[in-house]
Every structure is written in structure tokens, then in C-alpha cells.
Coordinates of C-alpha atoms and ligand atoms in Angstrom, one line a residue:
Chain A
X211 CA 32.6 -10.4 1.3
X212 CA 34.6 -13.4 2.9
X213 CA 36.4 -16.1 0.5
X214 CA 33.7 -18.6 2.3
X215 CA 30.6 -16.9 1.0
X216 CA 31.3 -16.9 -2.5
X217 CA 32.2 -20.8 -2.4
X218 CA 29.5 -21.8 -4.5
X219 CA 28.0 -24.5 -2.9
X220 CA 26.3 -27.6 -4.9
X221 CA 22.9 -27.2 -3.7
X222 CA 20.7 -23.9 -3.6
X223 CA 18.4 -24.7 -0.1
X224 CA 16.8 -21.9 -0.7
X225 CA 16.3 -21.3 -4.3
X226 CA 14.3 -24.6 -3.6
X227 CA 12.3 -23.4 -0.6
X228 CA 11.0 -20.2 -2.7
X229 CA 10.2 -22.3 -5.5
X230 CA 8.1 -24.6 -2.9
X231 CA 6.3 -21.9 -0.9
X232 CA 5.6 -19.1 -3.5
X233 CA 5.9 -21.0 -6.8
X234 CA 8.9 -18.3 -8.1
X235 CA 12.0 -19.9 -9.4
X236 CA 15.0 -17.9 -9.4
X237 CA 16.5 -20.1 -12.4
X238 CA 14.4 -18.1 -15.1
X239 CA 16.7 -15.0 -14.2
X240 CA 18.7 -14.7 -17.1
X241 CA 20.3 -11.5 -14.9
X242 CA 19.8 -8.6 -17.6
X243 CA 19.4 -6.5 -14.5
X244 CA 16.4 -4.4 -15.2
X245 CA 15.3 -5.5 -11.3
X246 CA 18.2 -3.2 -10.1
X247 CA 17.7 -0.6 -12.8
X248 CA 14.3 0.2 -11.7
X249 CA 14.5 -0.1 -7.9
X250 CA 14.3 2.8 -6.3
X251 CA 15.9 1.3 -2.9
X252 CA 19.0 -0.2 -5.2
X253 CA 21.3 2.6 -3.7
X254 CA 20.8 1.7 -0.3
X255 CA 20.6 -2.3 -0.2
X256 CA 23.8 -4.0 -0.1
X257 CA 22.7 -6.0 -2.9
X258 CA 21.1 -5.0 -5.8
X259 CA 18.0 -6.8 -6.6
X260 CA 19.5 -9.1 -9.0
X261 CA 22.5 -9.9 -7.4
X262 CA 19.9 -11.1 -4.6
X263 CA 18.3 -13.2 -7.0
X264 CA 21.4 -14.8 -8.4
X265 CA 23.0 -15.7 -4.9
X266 CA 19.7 -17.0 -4.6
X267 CA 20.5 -19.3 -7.8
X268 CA 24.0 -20.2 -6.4
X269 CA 22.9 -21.7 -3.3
X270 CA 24.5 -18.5 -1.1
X271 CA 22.0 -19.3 1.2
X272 CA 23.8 -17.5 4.7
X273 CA 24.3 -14.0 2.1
X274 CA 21.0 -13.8 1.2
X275 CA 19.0 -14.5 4.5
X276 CA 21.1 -11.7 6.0
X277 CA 21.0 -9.5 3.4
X278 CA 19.9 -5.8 4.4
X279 CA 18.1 -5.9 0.7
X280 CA 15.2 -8.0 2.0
X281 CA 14.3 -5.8 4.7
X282 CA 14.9 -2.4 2.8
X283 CA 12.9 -3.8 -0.2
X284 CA 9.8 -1.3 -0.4
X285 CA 7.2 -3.9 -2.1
X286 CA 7.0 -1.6 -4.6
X287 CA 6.6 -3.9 -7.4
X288 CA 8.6 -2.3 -10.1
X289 CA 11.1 -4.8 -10.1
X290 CA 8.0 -7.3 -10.4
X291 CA 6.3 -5.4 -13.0
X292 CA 9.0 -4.9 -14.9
X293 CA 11.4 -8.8 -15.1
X294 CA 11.2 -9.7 -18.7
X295 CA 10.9 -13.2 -17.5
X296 CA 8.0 -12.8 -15.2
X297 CA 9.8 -13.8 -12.0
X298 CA 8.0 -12.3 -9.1
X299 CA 10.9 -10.6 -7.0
X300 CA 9.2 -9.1 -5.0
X301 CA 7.5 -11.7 -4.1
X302 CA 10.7 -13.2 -3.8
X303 CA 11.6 -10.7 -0.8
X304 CA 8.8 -12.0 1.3
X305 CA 9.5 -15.2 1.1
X306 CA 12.7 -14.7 2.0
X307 CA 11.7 -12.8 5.1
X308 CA 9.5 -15.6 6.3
X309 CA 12.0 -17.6 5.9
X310 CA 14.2 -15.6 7.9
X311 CA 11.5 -14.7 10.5
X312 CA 10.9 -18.9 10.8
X313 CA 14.6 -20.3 10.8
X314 CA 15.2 -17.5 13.6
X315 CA 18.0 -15.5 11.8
X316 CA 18.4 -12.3 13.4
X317 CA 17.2 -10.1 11.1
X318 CA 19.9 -7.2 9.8
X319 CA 17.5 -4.6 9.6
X320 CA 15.6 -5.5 13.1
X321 CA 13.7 -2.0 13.2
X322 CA 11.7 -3.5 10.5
X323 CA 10.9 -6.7 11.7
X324 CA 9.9 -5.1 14.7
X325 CA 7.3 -2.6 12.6
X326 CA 5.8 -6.1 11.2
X327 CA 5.8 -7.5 14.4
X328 CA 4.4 -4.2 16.2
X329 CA 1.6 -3.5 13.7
X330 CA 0.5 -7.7 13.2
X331 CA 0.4 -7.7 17.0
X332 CA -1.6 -4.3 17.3
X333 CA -4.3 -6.0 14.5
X334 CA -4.4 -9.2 16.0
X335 CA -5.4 -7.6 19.3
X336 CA -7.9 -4.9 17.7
X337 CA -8.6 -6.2 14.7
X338 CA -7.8 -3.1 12.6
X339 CA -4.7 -1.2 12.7
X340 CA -5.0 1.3 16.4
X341 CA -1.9 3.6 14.9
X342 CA -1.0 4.9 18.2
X343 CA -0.6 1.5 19.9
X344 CA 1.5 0.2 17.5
X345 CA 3.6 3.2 17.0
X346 CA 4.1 2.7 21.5
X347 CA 5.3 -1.0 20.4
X348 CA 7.4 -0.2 17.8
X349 CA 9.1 2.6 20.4
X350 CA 9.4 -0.2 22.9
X351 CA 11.0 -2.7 20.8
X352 CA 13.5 -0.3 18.7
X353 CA 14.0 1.5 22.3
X354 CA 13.7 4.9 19.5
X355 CA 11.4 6.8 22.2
X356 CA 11.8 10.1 20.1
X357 CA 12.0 9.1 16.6
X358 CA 8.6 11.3 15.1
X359 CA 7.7 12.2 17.9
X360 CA 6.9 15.5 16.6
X361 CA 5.1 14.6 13.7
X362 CA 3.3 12.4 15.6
X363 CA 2.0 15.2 17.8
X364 CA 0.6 17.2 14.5
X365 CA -1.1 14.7 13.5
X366 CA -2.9 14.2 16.9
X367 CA -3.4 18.3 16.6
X368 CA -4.9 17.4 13.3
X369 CA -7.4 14.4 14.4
X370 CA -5.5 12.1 12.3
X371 CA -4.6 9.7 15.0
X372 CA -7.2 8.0 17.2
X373 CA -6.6 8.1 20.7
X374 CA -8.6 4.5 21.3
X375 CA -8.6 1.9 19.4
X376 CA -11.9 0.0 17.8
X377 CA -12.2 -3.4 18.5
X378 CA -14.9 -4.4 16.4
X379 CA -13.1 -7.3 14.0
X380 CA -11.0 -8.2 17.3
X381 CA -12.4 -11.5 17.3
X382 CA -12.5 -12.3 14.2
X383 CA -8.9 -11.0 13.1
X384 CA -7.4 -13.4 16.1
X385 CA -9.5 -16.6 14.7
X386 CA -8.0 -15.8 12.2
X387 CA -4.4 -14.9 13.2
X388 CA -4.6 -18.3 15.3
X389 CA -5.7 -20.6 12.7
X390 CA -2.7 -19.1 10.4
X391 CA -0.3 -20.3 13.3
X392 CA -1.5 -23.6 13.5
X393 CA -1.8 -24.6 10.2
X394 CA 1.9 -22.8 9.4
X395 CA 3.6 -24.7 12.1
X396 CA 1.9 -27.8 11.3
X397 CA 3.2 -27.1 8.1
X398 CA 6.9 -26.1 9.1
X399 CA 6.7 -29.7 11.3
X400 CA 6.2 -31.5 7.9
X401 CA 9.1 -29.6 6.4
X402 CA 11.7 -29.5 8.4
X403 CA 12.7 -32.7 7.4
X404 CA 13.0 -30.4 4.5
X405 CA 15.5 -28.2 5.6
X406 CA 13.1 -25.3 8.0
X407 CA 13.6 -25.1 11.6
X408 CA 10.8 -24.4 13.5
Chain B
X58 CA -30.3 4.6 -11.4
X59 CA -28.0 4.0 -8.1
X60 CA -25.5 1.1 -8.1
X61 CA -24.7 -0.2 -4.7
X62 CA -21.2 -1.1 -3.7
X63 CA -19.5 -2.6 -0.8
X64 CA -17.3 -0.3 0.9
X65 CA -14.1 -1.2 3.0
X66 CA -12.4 1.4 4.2
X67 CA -9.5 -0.1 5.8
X68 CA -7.2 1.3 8.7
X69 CA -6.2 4.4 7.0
X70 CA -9.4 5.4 6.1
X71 CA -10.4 5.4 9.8
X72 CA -7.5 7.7 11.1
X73 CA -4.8 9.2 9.3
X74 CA -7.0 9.4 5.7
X75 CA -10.0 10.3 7.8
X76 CA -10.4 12.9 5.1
X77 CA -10.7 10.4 2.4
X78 CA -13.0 8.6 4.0
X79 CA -14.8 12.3 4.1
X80 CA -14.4 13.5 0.7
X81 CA -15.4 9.9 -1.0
X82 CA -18.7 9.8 0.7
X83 CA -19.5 13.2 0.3
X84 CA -18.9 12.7 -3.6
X85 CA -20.7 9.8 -3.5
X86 CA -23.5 11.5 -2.2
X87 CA -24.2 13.5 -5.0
X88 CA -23.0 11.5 -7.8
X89 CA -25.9 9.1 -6.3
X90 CA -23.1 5.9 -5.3
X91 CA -24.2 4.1 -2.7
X92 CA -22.1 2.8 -0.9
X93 CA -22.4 -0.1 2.1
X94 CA -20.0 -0.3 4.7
X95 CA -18.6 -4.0 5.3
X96 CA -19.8 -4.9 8.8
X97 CA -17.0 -6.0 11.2
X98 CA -14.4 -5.5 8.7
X99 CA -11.1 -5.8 10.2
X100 CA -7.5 -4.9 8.4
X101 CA -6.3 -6.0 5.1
X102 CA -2.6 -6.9 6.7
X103 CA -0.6 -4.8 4.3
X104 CA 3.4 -4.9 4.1
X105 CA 3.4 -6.3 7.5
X106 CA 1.3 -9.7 6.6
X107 CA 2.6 -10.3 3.2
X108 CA 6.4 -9.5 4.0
X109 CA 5.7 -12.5 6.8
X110 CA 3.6 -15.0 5.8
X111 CA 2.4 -15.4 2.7
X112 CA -1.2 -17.2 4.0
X113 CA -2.2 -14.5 6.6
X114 CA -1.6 -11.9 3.9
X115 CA -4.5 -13.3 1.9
X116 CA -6.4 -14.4 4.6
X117 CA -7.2 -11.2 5.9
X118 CA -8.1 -9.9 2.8
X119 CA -10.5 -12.7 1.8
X120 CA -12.6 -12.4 5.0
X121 CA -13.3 -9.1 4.2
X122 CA -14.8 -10.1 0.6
X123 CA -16.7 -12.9 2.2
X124 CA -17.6 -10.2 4.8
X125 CA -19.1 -8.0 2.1
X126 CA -20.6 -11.5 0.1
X127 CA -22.2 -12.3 3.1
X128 CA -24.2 -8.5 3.0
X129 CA -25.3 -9.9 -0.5
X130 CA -23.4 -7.7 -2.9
X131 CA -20.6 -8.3 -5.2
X132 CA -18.5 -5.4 -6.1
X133 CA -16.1 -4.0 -3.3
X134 CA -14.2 -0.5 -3.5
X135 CA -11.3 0.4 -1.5
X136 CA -10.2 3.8 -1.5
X137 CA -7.1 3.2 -0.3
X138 CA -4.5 1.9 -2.6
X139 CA -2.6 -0.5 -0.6
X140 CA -6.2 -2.0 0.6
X141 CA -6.9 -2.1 -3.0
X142 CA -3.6 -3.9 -4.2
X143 CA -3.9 -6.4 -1.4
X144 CA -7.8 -7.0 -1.5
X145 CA -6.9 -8.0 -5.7
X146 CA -4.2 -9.4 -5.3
X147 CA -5.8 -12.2 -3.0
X148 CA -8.6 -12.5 -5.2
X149 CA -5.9 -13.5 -8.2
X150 CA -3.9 -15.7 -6.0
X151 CA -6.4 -17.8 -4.9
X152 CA -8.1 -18.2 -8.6
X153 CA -4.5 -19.4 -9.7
X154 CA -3.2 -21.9 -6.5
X155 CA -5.5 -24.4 -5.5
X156 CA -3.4 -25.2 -3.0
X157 CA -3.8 -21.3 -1.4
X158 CA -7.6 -21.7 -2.2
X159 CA -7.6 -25.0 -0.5
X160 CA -6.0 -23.5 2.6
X161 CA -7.9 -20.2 2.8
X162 CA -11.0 -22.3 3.0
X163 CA -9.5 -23.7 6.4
X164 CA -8.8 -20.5 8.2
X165 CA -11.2 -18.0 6.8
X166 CA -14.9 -18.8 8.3
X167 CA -17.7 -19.4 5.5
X168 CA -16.8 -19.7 1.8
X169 CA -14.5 -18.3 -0.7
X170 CA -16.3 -15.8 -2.4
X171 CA -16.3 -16.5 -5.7
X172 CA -18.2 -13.9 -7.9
X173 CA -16.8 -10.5 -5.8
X174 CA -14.9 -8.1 -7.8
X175 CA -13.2 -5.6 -6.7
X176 CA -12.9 -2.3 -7.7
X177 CA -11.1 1.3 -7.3
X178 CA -12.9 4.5 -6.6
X179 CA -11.0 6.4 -9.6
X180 CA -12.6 3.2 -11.9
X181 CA -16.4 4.2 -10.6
X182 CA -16.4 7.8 -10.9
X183 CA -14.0 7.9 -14.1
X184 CA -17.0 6.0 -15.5
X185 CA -19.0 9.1 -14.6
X186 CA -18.3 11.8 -16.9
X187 CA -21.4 13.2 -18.1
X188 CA -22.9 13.0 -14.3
X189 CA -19.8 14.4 -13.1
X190 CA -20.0 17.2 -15.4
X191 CA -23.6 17.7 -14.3
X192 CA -22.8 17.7 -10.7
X193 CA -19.5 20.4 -11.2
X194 CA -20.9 24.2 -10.1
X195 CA -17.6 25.7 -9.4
X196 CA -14.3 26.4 -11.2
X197 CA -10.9 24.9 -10.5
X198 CA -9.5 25.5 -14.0
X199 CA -6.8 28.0 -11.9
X200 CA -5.5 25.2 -10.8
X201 CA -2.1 22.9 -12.1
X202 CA -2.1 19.7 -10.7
X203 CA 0.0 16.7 -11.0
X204 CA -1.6 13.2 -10.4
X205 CA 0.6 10.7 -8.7
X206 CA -0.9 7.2 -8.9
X207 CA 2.4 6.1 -7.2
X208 CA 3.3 1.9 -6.7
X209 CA 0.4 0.0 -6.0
X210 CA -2.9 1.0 -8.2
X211 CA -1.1 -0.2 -11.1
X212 CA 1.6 -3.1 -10.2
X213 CA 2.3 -5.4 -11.2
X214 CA -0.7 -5.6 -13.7
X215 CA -0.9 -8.9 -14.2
X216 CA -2.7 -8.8 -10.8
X217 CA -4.3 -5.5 -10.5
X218 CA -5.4 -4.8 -14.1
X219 CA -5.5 -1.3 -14.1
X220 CA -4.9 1.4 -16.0
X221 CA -1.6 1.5 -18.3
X222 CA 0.9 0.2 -15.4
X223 CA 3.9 3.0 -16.3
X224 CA 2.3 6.0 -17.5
X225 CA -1.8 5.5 -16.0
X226 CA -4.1 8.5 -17.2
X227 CA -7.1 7.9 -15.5
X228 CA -6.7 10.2 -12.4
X229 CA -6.1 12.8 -15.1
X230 CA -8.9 12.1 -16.8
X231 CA -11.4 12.3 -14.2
X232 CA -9.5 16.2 -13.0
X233 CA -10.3 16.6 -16.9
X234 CA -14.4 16.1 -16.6
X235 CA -13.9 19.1 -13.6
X236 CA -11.7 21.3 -15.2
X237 CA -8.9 20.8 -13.9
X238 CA -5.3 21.3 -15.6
X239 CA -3.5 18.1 -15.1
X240 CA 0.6 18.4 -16.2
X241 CA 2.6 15.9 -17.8
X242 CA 5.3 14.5 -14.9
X243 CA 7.7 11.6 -14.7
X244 CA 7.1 10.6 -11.0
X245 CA 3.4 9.2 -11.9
X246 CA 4.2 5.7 -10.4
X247 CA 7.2 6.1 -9.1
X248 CA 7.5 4.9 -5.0
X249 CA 7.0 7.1 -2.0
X250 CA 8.7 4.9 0.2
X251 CA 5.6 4.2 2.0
X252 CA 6.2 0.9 3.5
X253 CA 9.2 2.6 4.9
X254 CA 8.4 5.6 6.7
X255 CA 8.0 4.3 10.3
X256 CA 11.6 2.6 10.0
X257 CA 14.1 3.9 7.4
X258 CA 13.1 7.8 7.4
X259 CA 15.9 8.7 5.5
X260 CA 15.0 6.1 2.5
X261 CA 11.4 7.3 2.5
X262 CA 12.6 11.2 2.8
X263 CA 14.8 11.0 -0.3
X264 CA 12.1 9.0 -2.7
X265 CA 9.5 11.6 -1.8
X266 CA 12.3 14.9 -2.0
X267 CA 12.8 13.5 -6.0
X268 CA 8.9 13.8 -6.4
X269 CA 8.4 17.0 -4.1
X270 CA 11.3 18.2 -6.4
X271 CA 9.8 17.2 -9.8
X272 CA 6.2 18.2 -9.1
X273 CA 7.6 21.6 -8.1
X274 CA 9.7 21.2 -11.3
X275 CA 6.9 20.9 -13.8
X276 CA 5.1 24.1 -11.9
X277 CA 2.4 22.4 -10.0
X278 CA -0.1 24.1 -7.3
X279 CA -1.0 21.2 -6.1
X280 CA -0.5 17.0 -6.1
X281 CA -3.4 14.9 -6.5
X282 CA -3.3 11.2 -4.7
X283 CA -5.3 8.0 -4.5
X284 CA -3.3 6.7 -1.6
X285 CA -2.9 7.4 2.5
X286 CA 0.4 6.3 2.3
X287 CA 1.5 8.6 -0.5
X288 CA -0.2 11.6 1.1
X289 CA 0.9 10.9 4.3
X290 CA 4.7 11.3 2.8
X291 CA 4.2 14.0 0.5
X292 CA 1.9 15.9 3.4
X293 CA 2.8 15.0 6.9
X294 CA 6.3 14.8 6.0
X295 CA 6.9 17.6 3.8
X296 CA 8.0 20.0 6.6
X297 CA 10.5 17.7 7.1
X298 CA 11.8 16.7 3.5
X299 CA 12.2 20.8 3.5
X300 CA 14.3 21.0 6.9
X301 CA 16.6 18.0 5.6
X302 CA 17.1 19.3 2.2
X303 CA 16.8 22.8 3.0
X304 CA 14.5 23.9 0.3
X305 CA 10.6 24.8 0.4
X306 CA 7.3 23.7 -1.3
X307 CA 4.3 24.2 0.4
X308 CA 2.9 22.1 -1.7
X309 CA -1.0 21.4 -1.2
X310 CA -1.3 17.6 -1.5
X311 CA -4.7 16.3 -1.9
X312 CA -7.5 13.7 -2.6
X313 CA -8.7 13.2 -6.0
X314 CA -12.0 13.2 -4.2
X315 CA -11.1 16.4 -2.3
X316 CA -11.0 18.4 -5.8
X317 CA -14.7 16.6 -6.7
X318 CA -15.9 17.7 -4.0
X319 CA -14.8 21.5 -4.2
X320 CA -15.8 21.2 -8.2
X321 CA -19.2 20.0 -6.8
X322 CA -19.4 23.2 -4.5
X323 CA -18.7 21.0 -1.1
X324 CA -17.7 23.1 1.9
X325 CA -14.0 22.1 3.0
X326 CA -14.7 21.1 6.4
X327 CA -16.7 18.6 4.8
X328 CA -14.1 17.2 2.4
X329 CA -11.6 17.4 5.8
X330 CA -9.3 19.9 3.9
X331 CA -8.5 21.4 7.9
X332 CA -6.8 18.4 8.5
X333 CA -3.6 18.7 5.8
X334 CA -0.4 19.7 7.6
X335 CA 0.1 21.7 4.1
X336 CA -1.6 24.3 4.4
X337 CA -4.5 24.5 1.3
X338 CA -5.6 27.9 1.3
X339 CA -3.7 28.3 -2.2
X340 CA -6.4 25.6 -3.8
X341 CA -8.9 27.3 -1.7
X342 CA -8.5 30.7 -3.3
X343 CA -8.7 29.4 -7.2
X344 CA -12.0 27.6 -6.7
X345 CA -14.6 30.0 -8.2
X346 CA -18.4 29.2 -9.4
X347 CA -19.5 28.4 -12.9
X348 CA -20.5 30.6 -15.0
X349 CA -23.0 28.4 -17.0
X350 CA -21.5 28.6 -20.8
X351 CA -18.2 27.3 -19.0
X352 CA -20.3 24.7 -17.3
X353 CA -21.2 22.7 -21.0
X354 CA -16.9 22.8 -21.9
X355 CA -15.6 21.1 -19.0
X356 CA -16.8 18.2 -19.8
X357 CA -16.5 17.2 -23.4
Ligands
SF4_519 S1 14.8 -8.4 -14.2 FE1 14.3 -10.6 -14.0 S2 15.7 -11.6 -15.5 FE2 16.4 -9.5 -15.2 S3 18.0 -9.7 -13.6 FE3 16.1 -9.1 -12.6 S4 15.2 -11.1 -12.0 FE4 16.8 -11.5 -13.5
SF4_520 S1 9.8 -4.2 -4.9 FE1 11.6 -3.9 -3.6 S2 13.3 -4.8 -4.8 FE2 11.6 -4.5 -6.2 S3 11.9 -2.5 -7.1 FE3 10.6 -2.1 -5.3 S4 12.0 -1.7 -3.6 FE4 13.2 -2.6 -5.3

């Protein structure tokens, strides 16, 4: 950590923006770490749930949007489950990703923006998950050609993979899909007064 | 009397928990649940949807529910647990943010259902003992199981409602009504690493090593699951959990609904037990028939 990211700045930008878009406020942590305790991820992030959190409460905005935490965060929920003062951090997490994924910070973990992005895309276009597909676009946008490959040739062996995808839902999902967009960048237009670039 | 549900299967259910799918309907069957597939349902979104955008996340769920509203019935199961968690979850959030609710109605065609429930698989058969009991012909009480409920049947229960959120019993229970030994573990709920295992491998192989390692620990045959996820790790992957920490299980890892179905005398092709990457001959060799005086005790 730089001397520049721990000046504490006066306002917390996006403490605020959670509060606004998921209704969590970071200001009820009263940092008894029982978040990090419990998180089975803790070892590998590089920082511990509640240290998240309370940059989070400090205004570090730039730590915390490119944090590897956020992206190695499992959505488990025990951190969730478990806050004696009820603040949703995993929640938290997500909103910080779309955050992330909106202002157009490069993601420190881009493998797993690019599974998001993979499986959204294969379900917007088929309308349920086609495993295969996505598992091709994921290959194509981590350039990881052989990463499972073997495994993923088991579970062909074994039926478990389809080799063509369904497309009943496919309209519906992208109605769907498509009416999300508009109404969130309508909504991001409104805010960025706010602070959110679109 | 038979009680209709809506069904939704979800992604999983489709491909890589084709045997789910199997085992749940074959159980179903002769426990006399009928169950309705949702016509044109599409996917619930999972990690991807809610770690991106907060509306799309329960979007996709609810247009499901209206789906099955629209088919005129009002309870919905969903197998898988991260359908389940999701499908809930939606259903709580948009109760408790007007502002959500308001939004949903925009994107999602037709109206918010308001009166579906929705409900887990483990919560309609648990409620089945004494026909459960009935239905069970052959023996299983060989066996030692662990149950692993892992992350999202239970948290964060607020939303779900289910079970007791750290130590849950009802996966145990319902092995009970068949015979079946359940063992006391630590890793009940603990997290596979699920939303992990297509991009940080080495995360995911470690969480599920510590509950390989535990259920071998306590002496379990065999791990019971409610999830696709979860038995995809502790399955698919466990060849390699053994190559990187250079140990061995062969540990069987299968569908609560998978042992119903084997109590109730189903044949394993049915219940898709060809298509574990564990082998399950093991499980296989312990199931014996009733002898009918045993019949009366396993229930009870
Ligand atoms: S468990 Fe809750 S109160 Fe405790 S440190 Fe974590 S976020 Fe703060
Ligand atoms: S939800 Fe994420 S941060 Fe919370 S305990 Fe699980 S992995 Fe850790």
C-alpha cells in the first residue's frame, strides 16, 4: 500500500453509492471481524472482508474498486449470515462489482468478469445456460484454451454436457436482458451527475 | 391425495445434474408428487447476474414464477440449490423494496406473482415420512453417509428460511425415514467453492480437499448433496483434488434423491448413477431388500 491510498479522504463516494443502489450501509460495521473469521476465501483476497468494508467507510474508493476481494468473493453468504449488525456483505461485493463493471475499471481478477460476461452472454442468446458454449467464450476471452480440458471431456463421456444448446426461453430471456439495459443506463444517465460514469 | 407443484429445473438440471433431474422424478413417481414443468422457463441468472446487476438478477427469477403463476399453480420447487436461493431470494426482495418491485414490473412481462411460494425438494419429501417409509423395499442401513447442505439452502436465513442455517438436519432426517446412517460432520454448510470452479481452480480445489478430507475423516461411504454445484466439485473434480494433494477417496458423492430411489428399489440407470465420475459400485453393493420386520423400524 502507497502513502496516497490510506489518505483518508473526506467523502466516501462509494460507501454512498452502495447505500443508494442496494440499501447496505457500511457505517453499521462496528469491525468486530466475524466477516473475515468465517470467510472461507479470507486467505486468498488481499483484503479481508472487513477491511473491505471499512475502506469502504473511509472513502478508499480507488482500494476497494480494485481490490482482488470482490472478485474472489464466493457469494457464499457466511459473512452475510453471520454480521451481528445485519449488514449484507455480500451483498456488498456485488454492488461493488457493478460498480466496477459500469465505471469501466479494469477488473483485477479479469478471468472472472469474463465467466460473468461468458455465461450472461451464452443465456441471453439461448435463454438457459448451453455449458459448452459458454465454457468456448470463456476460452476465447481468458485465451486459457486447455484449462479443464480434460475434465471437460469426462463429462461429455458421461452425457453431462449437451452438445446443442436449447433455445426455448431465447426470446424471452433477451426481452428481458434488453429491457434491464435500457432501464439501467437510463438510470446511470440520471446518476452520473451523481458520481457513475456511463 | 396428490399435490401438484411447479417444477423448474434450471440449467443444471438439464446437463451436468441430468441425474437429479432423473432421480427427483423417479421419486416423485412413487411418492405420488406431481410435478409440472414450467413451460419456456429460461435460467435463473445465478453468480453471474447478481455479481452484475442487481435488477437482472431478480428479473430472471421472477419471470420464472410468473411463468409457473401463469400455469395456475402456486408452489414452485427447485432442486437445485442455487436455483432455489435465487428463485427466494427474489421473492423476499421484491416484498421488501418497492422500488425493485416497481421496476421488476417494467421488465418482466405480466404481473408480479404475488401468492407463489417457493419451496425445496428436501422440504416436500421430509414432509413424507410415513409414505416414505411405505414406499422403502430395500436396505441401505450398510451405508455411512455425510449430508452436506453446503452455502446456499440455508443463507442467509433471513431470506431462505430454512432449516437451522449452521448446523441444518433435515437431509439427515429424511436418510433417517430410509435407513440410512447419517454421521455427525463439521463441513455441513461449509462452501465448495462453487461459484469459483471455472476461474480460480486452485481456490475451489482447496475448499473442497478440507471437506473431501473431513468426510473421509468421520469414516463416510458416501456424501449426500442437494446441490449441482456441490457435486459437481466433490464428483467431477475429485480425481483432481487427489492428483494435487496426492491423497485418495473414491468417495461416492450422491443425490439425496439417488438414495430414495435405491431405498424404493429403483434401478440405477434410472436414478443416472452411470453418470458419477466416482465410481458408485461401493453404494451399489450395500443396498439389500427388506426383510419385512425391518421394514416397520426404519421409519419411526
Ligand atoms: S461482521 Fe459485520 S460488523 Fe463485524 S466486521 Fe464484518 S461487517 Fe463489520
Ligand atoms: S460471501 Fe464472499 S466475503 Fe462473504 S464469507 Fe463468503 S466468500 Fe467470504
Amino acid at each position: 500500500m502507497t502513502d496516497a491510498v490510506l489518505m483518508v479522504p473526506t467523502h466516501a463516494d462509494l460507501a454512498e453509492a452502495v447505500l443508494r443502489e442496494s440499501g447496505q450501509d457500511v457505517n453499521l460495521c462496528y469491525q468486530c471481524g466475524k466477516c473475515a473469521a468465517g470467510c472461507p476465501v479470507s486467505y486468498a483476497m488481499d483484503y479481508s472482508p472487513f477491511q473491505l468494508i471499512h475502506a469502504t467507510r473511509l472513502g478508499l474508493d480507488d482500494l476497494v474498486l480494485n481490490s482482488k476481494t470482490i472478485w474472489l468473493c464466493a457469494s457464499c453468504e457466511t459473512c452475510t449470515t453471520r454480521c451481528p449488525q445485519d449488514v449484507d456483505i455480500a451483498g456488498v461485493m456485488d454492488t461493488v462489482k457493478t460498480i466496477v463493471l459500469r465505471r469501466r475499471v479494469k477488473p483485477t481478477v479479469p478471468r472472472v468478469a469474463a465467466f460473468y460476461q461468458a455465461a450472461l452472454g451464452s443465456i441471453r442468446l439461448h435463454g438457459r445456460l448451453f455449458e459448452l458454449g459458454m465454457i468456448v467464450g470463456l476460452k476465447r476471452r481468458t485465451r486459457e484454451l486447455f484449462k479443464d480440458t480434460g475434465l471437460g471431456m469426462r463429462m461429455l463421456r458421461k452425457g453431462k454436457l449437451k452438445l446443442f444448446p436449447s433455445f426455448s426461453g431465447a426470446r424471452t430471456a433477451r426481452k428481458i436482458f434488453d429491457r434491464v439495459r435500457k432501464l439501467e443506463n437510463q438510470r446511470a444517465r440520471g446518476a452520473s451527475g451523481e458520481g457513475d460514469r456511463k | 391425495m396428490t399435490t401438484t407443484y411447479a417444477y423448474y429445473p434450471g440449467c443444471s438440471l438439464h446437463s451436468t445434474a441430468a441425474e437429479y433431474d432423473m432421480s427427483f422424478r423417479a421419486v416423485c413417481d412413487v411418492l405420488e408428487v406431481d410435478l409440472r414443468e414450467v413451460k419456456g422457463w429460461i435460467c435463473c441468472g445465478t453468480s453471474p447476474a447478481h455479481s452484475t446487476s442487481r435488477l437482472l438478477s431478480h428479473a430472471l427469477p421472477m419471470k420464472n414464477l410468473s411463468l409457473a403463476e401463469q400455469m395456475g399453480l402456486t408452489e414452485v420447487t427447485a432442486p437445485c440449490a442455487a436455483c432455489f436461493a435465487r428463485l427466494r431470494t427474489s421473492l423476499y426482495e421484491a416484498k421488501r423494496d418497492p422500488e425493485l418491485h416497481r421496476q421488476l414490473q417494467a421488465v418482466v412481462d405480466g404481473p408480479i406473482p404475488e401468492l407463489v411460494s417457493v419451496i425445496h425438494p428436501l422440504e416436500i419429501l421430509g414432509a413424507l415420512g410415513p409414505e416414505i417409509a411405505e414406499a422403502t423395499t430395500h436396505d441401505l442401513s450398510e451405508l455411512a453417509v455425510v449430508c452436506y447442505y453446503g452455502c446456499l439452502l440455508t443463507r442467509p436465513p433471513k431470506v431462505m428460511q430454512f432449516d437451522e442455517c449452521e448446523t441444518p438436519s433435515s437431509m439427515d432426517r429424511l436418510l433417517g425415514f430410509l435407513g440410512i446412517r447419517t454421521l455427525d460432520w463439521s463441513c455441513k454448510t461449509d462452501c465448495c467453492g462453487g461459484a469459483l470452479a471455472m476461474t480460480e481452480t486452485d481456490i475451489m480445489l482447496k475448499l473442497t480437499h478440507d471437506i473431501l478430507e473431513e468426510a473421509r475423516g468421520v469414516g463416510a461411504d458416501a456424501i449426500a448433496v442437494a446441490c449441482p454445484l456441490c457435486q459437481a466439485n466433490l464428483d467431477a473434480r475429485q480425481a483432481e483434488v487427489e492428483e494435487r494433494y496426492e491423497t485418495r477417496y473414491g468417495l461416492p458423492v450422491l443425490y439425496f434423491t439417488q438414495l430414495m430411489g435405491l431405498a424404493f428399489g429403483i434401478s440405477p440407470k434410472r436414478l443416472g448413477l452411470h453418470k458419477h465420475l466416482v465410481g458408485v459400485d461401493a453404494v451399489l453393493e450395500s443396498v439389500a431388500p427388506v426383510t419385512e420386520p425391518a421394514r416397520g423400524a426404519a421409519y419411526g
